[in-house]
Coordinates of C-alpha atoms in Angstrom, one line a residue:
M1 CA 0.0 0.0 0.0
R2 CA 1.4 3.4 -1.0
P3 CA 2.2 5.9 1.8
E4 CA -0.6 8.3 0.7
S5 CA -3.1 5.4 0.9
I6 CA -1.9 4.5 4.4
A7 CA -2.3 8.1 5.5
Y8 CA -5.8 8.3 4.0
Q9 CA -6.9 5.1 5.7
E10 CA -5.5 6.4 9.0
T11 CA -7.3 9.6 8.6
Y12 CA -10.6 7.9 7.8
R13 CA -10.1 5.6 10.8
W14 CA -9.5 8.7 13.0
L15 CA -12.8 10.2 11.7
L16 CA -14.7 7.0 12.6
E17 CA -13.1 6.6 16.0
H18 CA -13.3 10.2 17.2
L19 CA -16.4 11.7 15.6
P20 CA -19.9 10.4 16.0
M21 CA -21.3 9.1 12.6
Y22 CA -25.0 8.7 12.2
Q23 CA -24.8 5.9 9.7
R24 CA -22.8 3.8 12.2
I25 CA -24.3 4.6 15.6
G26 CA -27.7 6.2 14.8
P27 CA -29.4 8.9 17.0
P28 CA -26.5 9.4 19.5
A29 CA -24.5 10.9 16.6
Y30 CA -27.1 13.6 15.9
K31 CA -26.0 17.0 17.2
E32 CA -28.6 19.7 16.8
G33 CA -27.8 23.2 15.8
L34 CA -25.5 24.9 13.2
E35 CA -23.0 26.4 15.6
R36 CA -20.3 23.8 15.1
I37 CA -20.4 23.8 11.3
R38 CA -20.4 27.6 11.3
H39 CA -17.3 27.5 13.5
L40 CA -15.5 25.1 11.2
C41 CA -16.4 27.2 8.1
Q42 CA -15.2 30.3 9.8
F43 CA -11.9 28.6 10.6
L44 CA -11.7 27.6 6.9
D45 CA -12.4 31.2 5.7
Q46 CA -16.0 30.6 4.8
P47 CA -15.7 28.1 1.9
Q48 CA -19.5 27.9 1.6
D49 CA -19.5 31.4 0.2
R50 CA -16.8 30.6 -2.4
M51 CA -18.1 27.6 -4.3
G52 CA -20.1 29.0 -7.2
F53 CA -23.8 28.7 -7.8
I54 CA -25.3 26.4 -5.2
I55 CA -28.2 24.0 -5.6
H56 CA -29.5 22.7 -2.3
V57 CA -31.7 19.6 -2.2
A58 CA -33.7 18.0 0.7
G59 CA -36.4 15.4 0.9
T60 CA -37.1 11.9 2.1
N61 CA -36.7 9.7 -1.0
G62 CA -35.1 10.6 -4.3
K63 CA -32.9 13.4 -3.3
G64 CA -29.7 11.4 -4.0
S65 CA -30.9 10.6 -7.5
V66 CA -32.0 14.2 -8.1
C67 CA -28.6 15.5 -7.0
H68 CA -26.7 13.0 -9.2
A69 CA -28.9 13.7 -12.2
M70 CA -28.7 17.5 -11.8
A71 CA -24.9 17.3 -11.4
S72 CA -24.7 15.2 -14.6
V73 CA -26.7 17.7 -16.6
L74 CA -24.5 20.6 -15.4
Q75 CA -21.4 18.6 -16.2
A76 CA -22.6 17.7 -19.7
C77 CA -23.4 21.4 -20.3
G78 CA -19.7 22.2 -19.7
F79 CA -19.8 23.4 -16.1
K80 CA -17.3 22.4 -13.4
T81 CA -19.7 20.8 -11.0
G82 CA -19.2 19.8 -7.3
L83 CA -21.4 17.1 -5.9
F84 CA -21.9 16.4 -2.2
T85 CA -24.0 13.4 -1.2
S86 CA -24.2 10.8 1.6
P87 CA -23.8 8.1 2.7
H88 CA -21.1 6.4 0.7
L89 CA -21.1 2.8 -0.4
R90 CA -17.5 1.7 -0.6
D91 CA -15.2 4.7 -0.1
F92 CA -15.7 7.8 2.0
R93 CA -14.4 9.8 -0.9
E94 CA -17.6 9.1 -3.0
R95 CA -19.3 11.8 -0.9
I96 CA -17.3 14.6 -2.4
R97 CA -16.9 14.7 -6.2
I98 CA -16.1 17.2 -8.9
N99 CA -17.2 16.3 -12.4
G100 CA -17.5 12.7 -11.2
Q101 CA -14.0 12.5 -9.7
C102 CA -13.7 11.7 -6.0
I103 CA -11.7 14.0 -3.8
E104 CA -8.1 12.8 -3.7
P105 CA -6.9 10.8 -0.7
F106 CA -4.2 13.4 0.1
E107 CA -6.9 16.2 0.0
V108 CA -8.9 14.3 2.7
V109 CA -5.8 13.9 4.8
E110 CA -4.8 17.6 4.5
G111 CA -8.3 18.9 5.0
V112 CA -9.0 16.8 8.1
E113 CA -5.7 17.7 9.6
R114 CA -6.4 21.4 9.0
M115 CA -9.8 21.2 10.6
R116 CA -8.4 19.3 13.6
Q117 CA -6.6 22.5 14.5
A118 CA -9.8 24.5 14.9
S119 CA -10.8 25.2 18.5
G120 CA -13.7 23.0 19.5
A121 CA -13.2 20.7 16.5
M122 CA -13.6 17.6 18.6
E123 CA -17.2 18.7 19.5
A124 CA -18.2 18.4 15.8
S125 CA -19.8 15.3 14.3
F126 CA -18.5 13.1 11.4
F127 CA -21.1 14.7 9.1
E128 CA -20.1 18.2 10.1
F129 CA -16.4 17.5 9.4
T130 CA -17.4 15.9 6.1
T131 CA -19.6 18.9 5.1
A132 CA -16.9 21.4 5.8
L133 CA -14.3 19.3 3.9
A134 CA -16.6 19.3 0.9
F135 CA -17.2 23.0 1.0
E136 CA -13.5 23.7 1.2
H137 CA -12.8 21.2 -1.6
F138 CA -15.3 22.9 -3.9
A139 CA -14.0 26.4 -3.0
N140 CA -10.4 25.5 -3.6
H141 CA -11.2 24.0 -7.0
H142 CA -13.4 27.0 -8.0
V143 CA -16.4 25.0 -9.1
D144 CA -19.1 26.7 -11.2
F145 CA -21.9 24.8 -9.5
A146 CA -22.1 22.9 -6.2
V147 CA -25.0 20.4 -5.9
I148 CA -25.5 19.8 -2.2
E149 CA -27.7 17.1 -0.7
T150 CA -28.8 17.5 2.9
G151 CA -28.0 14.7 5.3
L152 CA -30.9 14.6 7.7
G153 CA -33.8 17.1 7.6
G154 CA -33.0 20.5 6.4
R155 CA -33.6 23.4 8.8
L156 CA -30.8 22.2 11.2
D157 CA -28.8 20.1 8.7
S158 CA -25.1 21.0 8.6
T159 CA -25.4 21.8 4.9
N160 CA -27.9 24.6 5.7
V161 CA -25.2 27.3 6.1
V162 CA -25.1 27.7 2.3
K163 CA -26.6 30.5 0.3
P164 CA -28.2 28.7 -2.7
G165 CA -29.3 30.0 -6.0
L166 CA -31.9 27.2 -6.2
T167 CA -33.5 24.8 -3.7
A168 CA -35.4 21.6 -4.3
I169 CA -37.4 19.3 -2.1
T170 CA -38.3 15.8 -3.2
H171 CA -41.1 13.6 -1.9
I172 CA -41.8 13.7 1.8
D173 CA -42.3 10.4 3.7
W174 CA -41.8 8.8 7.1
D175 CA -38.1 8.7 8.2
H176 CA -36.1 9.9 11.2
M177 CA -39.4 10.8 13.0
N178 CA -37.5 11.0 16.3
F179 CA -35.7 14.1 15.0
L180 CA -38.1 15.5 12.4
G181 CA -41.5 15.0 13.9
D182 CA -44.2 12.3 14.0
R183 CA -46.5 13.9 11.4
L184 CA -45.7 14.4 7.7
P185 CA -46.4 18.2 7.9
L186 CA -43.8 18.5 10.7
I187 CA -41.3 16.6 8.6
A188 CA -42.1 18.8 5.6
A189 CA -41.6 21.9 7.8
E190 CA -38.1 20.7 8.7
K191 CA -37.3 20.1 5.0
A192 CA -38.7 23.5 4.1
G193 CA -36.0 25.0 6.4
I194 CA -33.6 25.1 3.4
L195 CA -35.7 27.7 1.6
K196 CA -34.0 31.1 1.5
K197 CA -35.4 34.6 0.9
G198 CA -36.1 35.2 -2.8
V199 CA -34.5 31.9 -3.9
P200 CA -36.7 29.8 -6.2
V201 CA -37.7 26.3 -5.0
V202 CA -38.9 23.3 -6.9
I203 CA -41.0 20.7 -5.1
G204 CA -41.1 17.2 -6.5
R205 CA -44.9 16.8 -6.4
S206 CA -48.0 17.8 -4.6
Q207 CA -48.8 15.6 -1.6
G208 CA -52.2 17.0 -0.5
D209 CA -53.3 20.2 1.2
E210 CA -51.7 19.6 4.6
I211 CA -48.2 19.2 3.3
D212 CA -48.5 21.6 0.3
Q213 CA -49.6 24.4 2.7
V214 CA -46.4 24.0 4.7
F215 CA -44.3 24.7 1.5
K216 CA -46.7 27.5 0.3
N217 CA -46.6 29.3 3.6
K218 CA -42.8 29.1 3.8
A219 CA -42.4 30.2 0.2
H220 CA -44.8 33.1 0.7
E221 CA -43.0 34.2 3.9
L222 CA -39.7 34.3 2.1
R223 CA -41.0 35.5 -1.3
C224 CA -39.7 32.4 -3.1
L225 CA -41.0 31.4 -6.5
L226 CA -42.4 28.0 -5.8
T227 CA -42.9 25.4 -8.6
Y228 CA -44.4 21.9 -8.4
A229 CA -42.6 19.7 -10.8
D230 CA -45.6 17.4 -11.4
Q231 CA -47.6 20.5 -12.5
V232 CA -45.0 21.0 -15.3
Y233 CA -43.7 17.5 -16.3
N234 CA -45.1 14.0 -16.2
L235 CA -43.1 11.1 -17.4
H236 CA -44.3 7.6 -18.4
R237 CA -42.0 4.6 -18.8
A238 CA -42.1 3.4 -22.5
L239 CA -43.0 -0.2 -22.9
N240 CA -40.0 -0.8 -25.2
S241 CA -37.4 0.1 -22.5
P242 CA -34.8 -2.7 -22.6
P243 CA -34.1 -4.4 -19.2
Q244 CA -30.4 -3.4 -19.3
G245 CA -31.2 0.1 -20.3
P246 CA -31.1 2.8 -21.2
A247 CA -34.6 3.4 -19.8
V248 CA -36.9 5.3 -22.2
W249 CA -39.5 7.8 -20.9
Q250 CA -42.3 9.5 -22.7
V251 CA -42.3 13.1 -21.6
Q252 CA -45.4 15.3 -21.2
R253 CA -44.9 19.0 -20.6
L254 CA -47.9 21.1 -19.5
G255 CA -50.2 18.4 -20.9
R256 CA -48.5 18.1 -24.3
I257 CA -46.5 15.0 -25.2
L258 CA -43.1 15.9 -26.5
D259 CA -42.0 14.4 -29.8
Q260 CA -38.7 13.1 -28.5
P261 CA -38.7 10.6 -25.7
L262 CA -36.1 10.9 -22.9
Q263 CA -33.4 8.2 -22.4
T264 CA -31.5 7.7 -19.2
D265 CA -29.2 5.2 -17.5
L266 CA -31.2 5.4 -14.3
L267 CA -33.2 2.2 -14.6
G268 CA -35.5 2.5 -11.6
A269 CA -39.2 2.7 -12.5
Y270 CA -39.5 5.2 -9.6
Q271 CA -37.0 7.6 -11.4
G272 CA -39.8 9.3 -13.5
E273 CA -40.7 11.6 -10.6
N274 CA -37.0 12.5 -10.0
L275 CA -36.4 13.1 -13.7
A276 CA -39.5 15.4 -13.9
Q277 CA -38.1 17.4 -11.0
V278 CA -34.7 17.7 -12.6
L279 CA -36.3 18.9 -15.9
T280 CA -38.2 21.5 -13.9
M281 CA -35.1 22.6 -12.1
V282 CA -33.4 23.0 -15.5
E283 CA -36.2 25.4 -16.6
V284 CA -35.9 27.4 -13.4
L285 CA -32.2 27.7 -13.9
R286 CA -32.7 28.9 -17.5
N287 CA -35.1 31.5 -16.2
V288 CA -32.4 32.9 -13.9
G289 CA -29.9 33.1 -16.8
V290 CA -28.1 29.8 -16.8
E291 CA -27.5 28.6 -20.4
L292 CA -28.4 24.9 -20.6
E293 CA -28.6 23.6 -24.1
E294 CA -31.4 21.0 -24.6
A295 CA -29.2 18.4 -26.4
K296 CA -26.6 18.6 -23.5
V297 CA -29.3 18.3 -20.9
R298 CA -30.5 15.1 -22.6
E299 CA -26.9 13.9 -22.9
G300 CA -26.4 14.5 -19.1
L301 CA -29.6 12.5 -18.2
L302 CA -28.5 9.6 -20.5
S303 CA -25.2 9.4 -18.7
V304 CA -25.9 10.0 -15.0
V305 CA -24.1 6.8 -13.8
R306 CA -21.1 7.3 -16.1
N307 CA -20.8 11.0 -15.3
T308 CA -21.2 10.9 -11.5
G309 CA -20.4 7.3 -10.5
M310 CA -23.8 6.9 -8.9
Q311 CA -24.6 3.3 -7.7
G312 CA -27.3 1.4 -5.9
R313 CA -30.5 2.6 -7.5
W314 CA -32.1 -0.4 -9.2
Q315 CA -28.6 -1.3 -10.3
V316 CA -28.5 -4.4 -12.6
L317 CA -25.4 -6.4 -11.9
G318 CA -26.1 -9.2 -14.3
Q319 CA -28.5 -11.6 -16.0
S320 CA -29.3 -15.3 -15.7
P321 CA -30.4 -14.9 -13.0
L322 CA -31.3 -11.2 -13.1
R323 CA -29.3 -9.6 -10.3
V324 CA -30.4 -6.3 -8.9
V325 CA -29.4 -4.1 -5.9
D326 CA -31.1 -1.1 -4.5
V327 CA -30.4 1.0 -1.4
A328 CA -34.2 1.4 -0.6
H329 CA -34.4 1.4 3.2
N330 CA -37.7 3.0 4.2
I331 CA -41.3 2.0 3.5
E332 CA -42.0 4.1 0.4
G333 CA -38.6 3.2 -1.2
I334 CA -39.0 -0.5 -0.6
D335 CA -42.6 -0.4 -2.0
C336 CA -41.2 1.1 -5.2
V337 CA -38.5 -1.5 -5.6
L338 CA -40.9 -4.4 -4.9
G339 CA -43.3 -3.0 -7.5
Q340 CA -40.6 -2.9 -10.2
A341 CA -39.4 -6.4 -9.2
A342 CA -43.0 -7.7 -9.6
A343 CA -43.2 -6.2 -13.1
C344 CA -40.1 -8.2 -14.0
L345 CA -40.9 -11.6 -12.5
P346 CA -43.5 -13.2 -10.2
S347 CA -42.3 -13.2 -6.6
E348 CA -42.1 -17.0 -6.4
K349 CA -39.0 -16.6 -8.6
W350 CA -37.3 -14.1 -6.2
A351 CA -34.3 -14.6 -4.0
V352 CA -34.2 -11.6 -1.6
V353 CA -31.1 -10.6 0.3
L354 CA -32.4 -8.5 3.1
G355 CA -30.7 -6.5 5.9
V356 CA -32.0 -3.6 7.9
S357 CA -30.9 -1.1 10.6
A358 CA -32.2 -1.8 14.0
D359 CA -34.0 1.5 14.3
K360 CA -36.3 0.9 11.2
D361 CA -40.0 0.0 11.3
L362 CA -39.3 -3.7 10.8
E363 CA -42.9 -4.8 11.2
S364 CA -44.1 -2.6 8.3
I365 CA -41.2 -3.6 6.1
L366 CA -41.8 -7.3 6.7
Q367 CA -45.5 -7.0 6.0
R368 CA -44.7 -5.7 2.5
M369 CA -42.4 -8.6 1.5
P370 CA -44.1 -11.3 -0.6
R371 CA -44.6 -14.7 1.2
D372 CA -43.7 -16.9 -1.7
A373 CA -40.1 -15.5 -2.2
R374 CA -37.0 -17.0 -0.7
Y375 CA -35.1 -14.9 1.8
Y376 CA -31.4 -14.7 2.7
F377 CA -31.1 -12.6 5.9
A378 CA -27.8 -10.8 6.7
A379 CA -26.5 -8.0 8.9
P380 CA -24.0 -5.6 7.3
D381 CA -20.8 -4.9 9.2
N382 CA -22.3 -1.8 10.9
P383 CA -23.2 -1.2 14.6
R384 CA -26.7 -0.1 13.7
S385 CA -27.6 -3.4 11.8
L386 CA -30.2 -5.7 13.2
P387 CA -28.6 -9.1 13.9
A388 CA -29.3 -11.5 11.1
K389 CA -30.7 -14.2 13.4
I390 CA -33.2 -11.7 15.0
L391 CA -34.2 -10.5 11.6
A392 CA -34.7 -14.1 10.4
Q393 CA -36.8 -15.0 13.5
K394 CA -39.1 -12.0 13.1
A395 CA -39.4 -12.6 9.4
N396 CA -40.1 -16.3 9.8
A397 CA -42.8 -15.5 12.4
V398 CA -44.8 -13.6 9.8
G399 CA -44.5 -16.2 7.1
L400 CA -41.3 -15.3 5.3
V401 CA -39.2 -18.4 4.5
G402 CA -35.5 -18.0 4.8
S403 CA -32.3 -18.3 6.9
A404 CA -29.7 -16.1 8.5
Y405 CA -26.2 -15.9 7.0
P406 CA -23.0 -14.7 8.7
S407 CA -22.4 -12.0 6.1
V408 CA -24.0 -10.1 3.2
E409 CA -21.5 -11.6 0.8
E410 CA -22.3 -15.2 1.8
A411 CA -26.1 -14.4 1.7
W412 CA -25.7 -13.0 -1.8
N413 CA -23.5 -15.8 -3.1
Q414 CA -26.0 -18.4 -1.8
A415 CA -28.9 -16.6 -3.3
V416 CA -27.2 -16.4 -6.7
R417 CA -26.1 -20.1 -6.5
Q418 CA -29.6 -21.3 -5.6
S419 CA -31.5 -19.3 -8.2
S420 CA -32.4 -20.6 -11.7
D421 CA -31.4 -18.7 -14.8
D422 CA -35.0 -17.3 -15.1
G423 CA -35.0 -16.0 -11.5
L424 CA -34.4 -12.7 -9.8
V425 CA -31.8 -12.0 -7.0
L426 CA -32.6 -8.8 -5.2
A427 CA -30.7 -7.1 -2.4
L428 CA -32.2 -4.2 -0.5
G429 CA -33.0 -2.8 3.0
S430 CA -29.9 -0.7 3.6
F431 CA -27.1 1.3 2.0
F432 CA -24.8 -1.0 3.9
V433 CA -26.3 -4.2 2.4
V434 CA -25.6 -2.9 -1.1
A435 CA -22.1 -1.8 -0.1
E436 CA -21.2 -5.4 0.8
I437 CA -22.4 -7.0 -2.4
P438 CA -19.3 -8.8 -3.8
V439 CA -19.7 -7.5 -7.4
L440 CA -19.6 -3.9 -6.1
N441 CA -16.3 -4.5 -4.4
E442 CA -14.4 -6.1 -7.3

């Protein structure tokens, strides 16, 4: 291993050992308030004010896909584009990219070492350190655009120290209720905390009066131009979309079907809503003077995975049997994945590799899983994971047939080995399940 690789691994180990990381330990890692991130940014000479035009995205499901697709469009249009997302799958550096290229190991080492010198640095969380590192990276490299995904919520999220030129909020659903509230309007209000005075906002879709009113009130208060993407664009999956992609979508704008269908390498059937939101965001950007050529926009949407390195969203790893992974980990996301799987093959032909975090609504998740599929239960190597044996016991108790395995890799290998060529092997339930699938680590 090269010296710079050793230094990077040591730095990442230090981050994990000394700073609380939500993805590993859950609620105890959550630190409310923006004081610590503001202090880190001040120490770094306010990088959040030096990284070009900022697009800030919040929401429950879809915000990662929207961020990747928007970054790909901007990159295809010739702009130097920073992309900050979380969590990562294999390498911490995936969280911070410019034009699809991860931050270099030496830049992580130097950036973290610099921040450790800040007074009170040890009071910060893993995500706050990561956010500040991303901001400084984008500022140092003089990006034209920075696409920033919130971590948890919006109002008190570490990313909410930015001054965006455009904000976006994807679909609102149940997640992190212990922090964001136990009613959807309360969760929506936390997400709406990213809105800024006079800055346009694009909402993914209308979700009924109670939730919509939260956004309308906030936008009215801050005099933001508010646009609902589903009132501008509607996308329908074309029947002739090949299984391996690209996916073909028929596009309807303001009720009129466009002559040219849209193609994308995002294969999830649930991506139509996300693509509609990105197309609406493109129009809003054009209205504020950003030049985005239509052909380049389409080029960017055709090559999201190639341009940004995005993984884990209905990602097809192979055929015979069909092998698919998806990071869906809450009720709505899992429902979408199961629906697409059902459209491919009857559930009696499924082999499902399932792992979940211990703080998820397991009862609701298990109730959604088909009873005639075969299950391979596993716990990713993460302190938050529900032990595989407990998951198997609870699943067996509600009629799901399957066994516990000592690792995700073994569960996946057995599922593939025991499936016929006309079957489906599907892994889901957690980012960490997908991260440990063998093919992703080759």
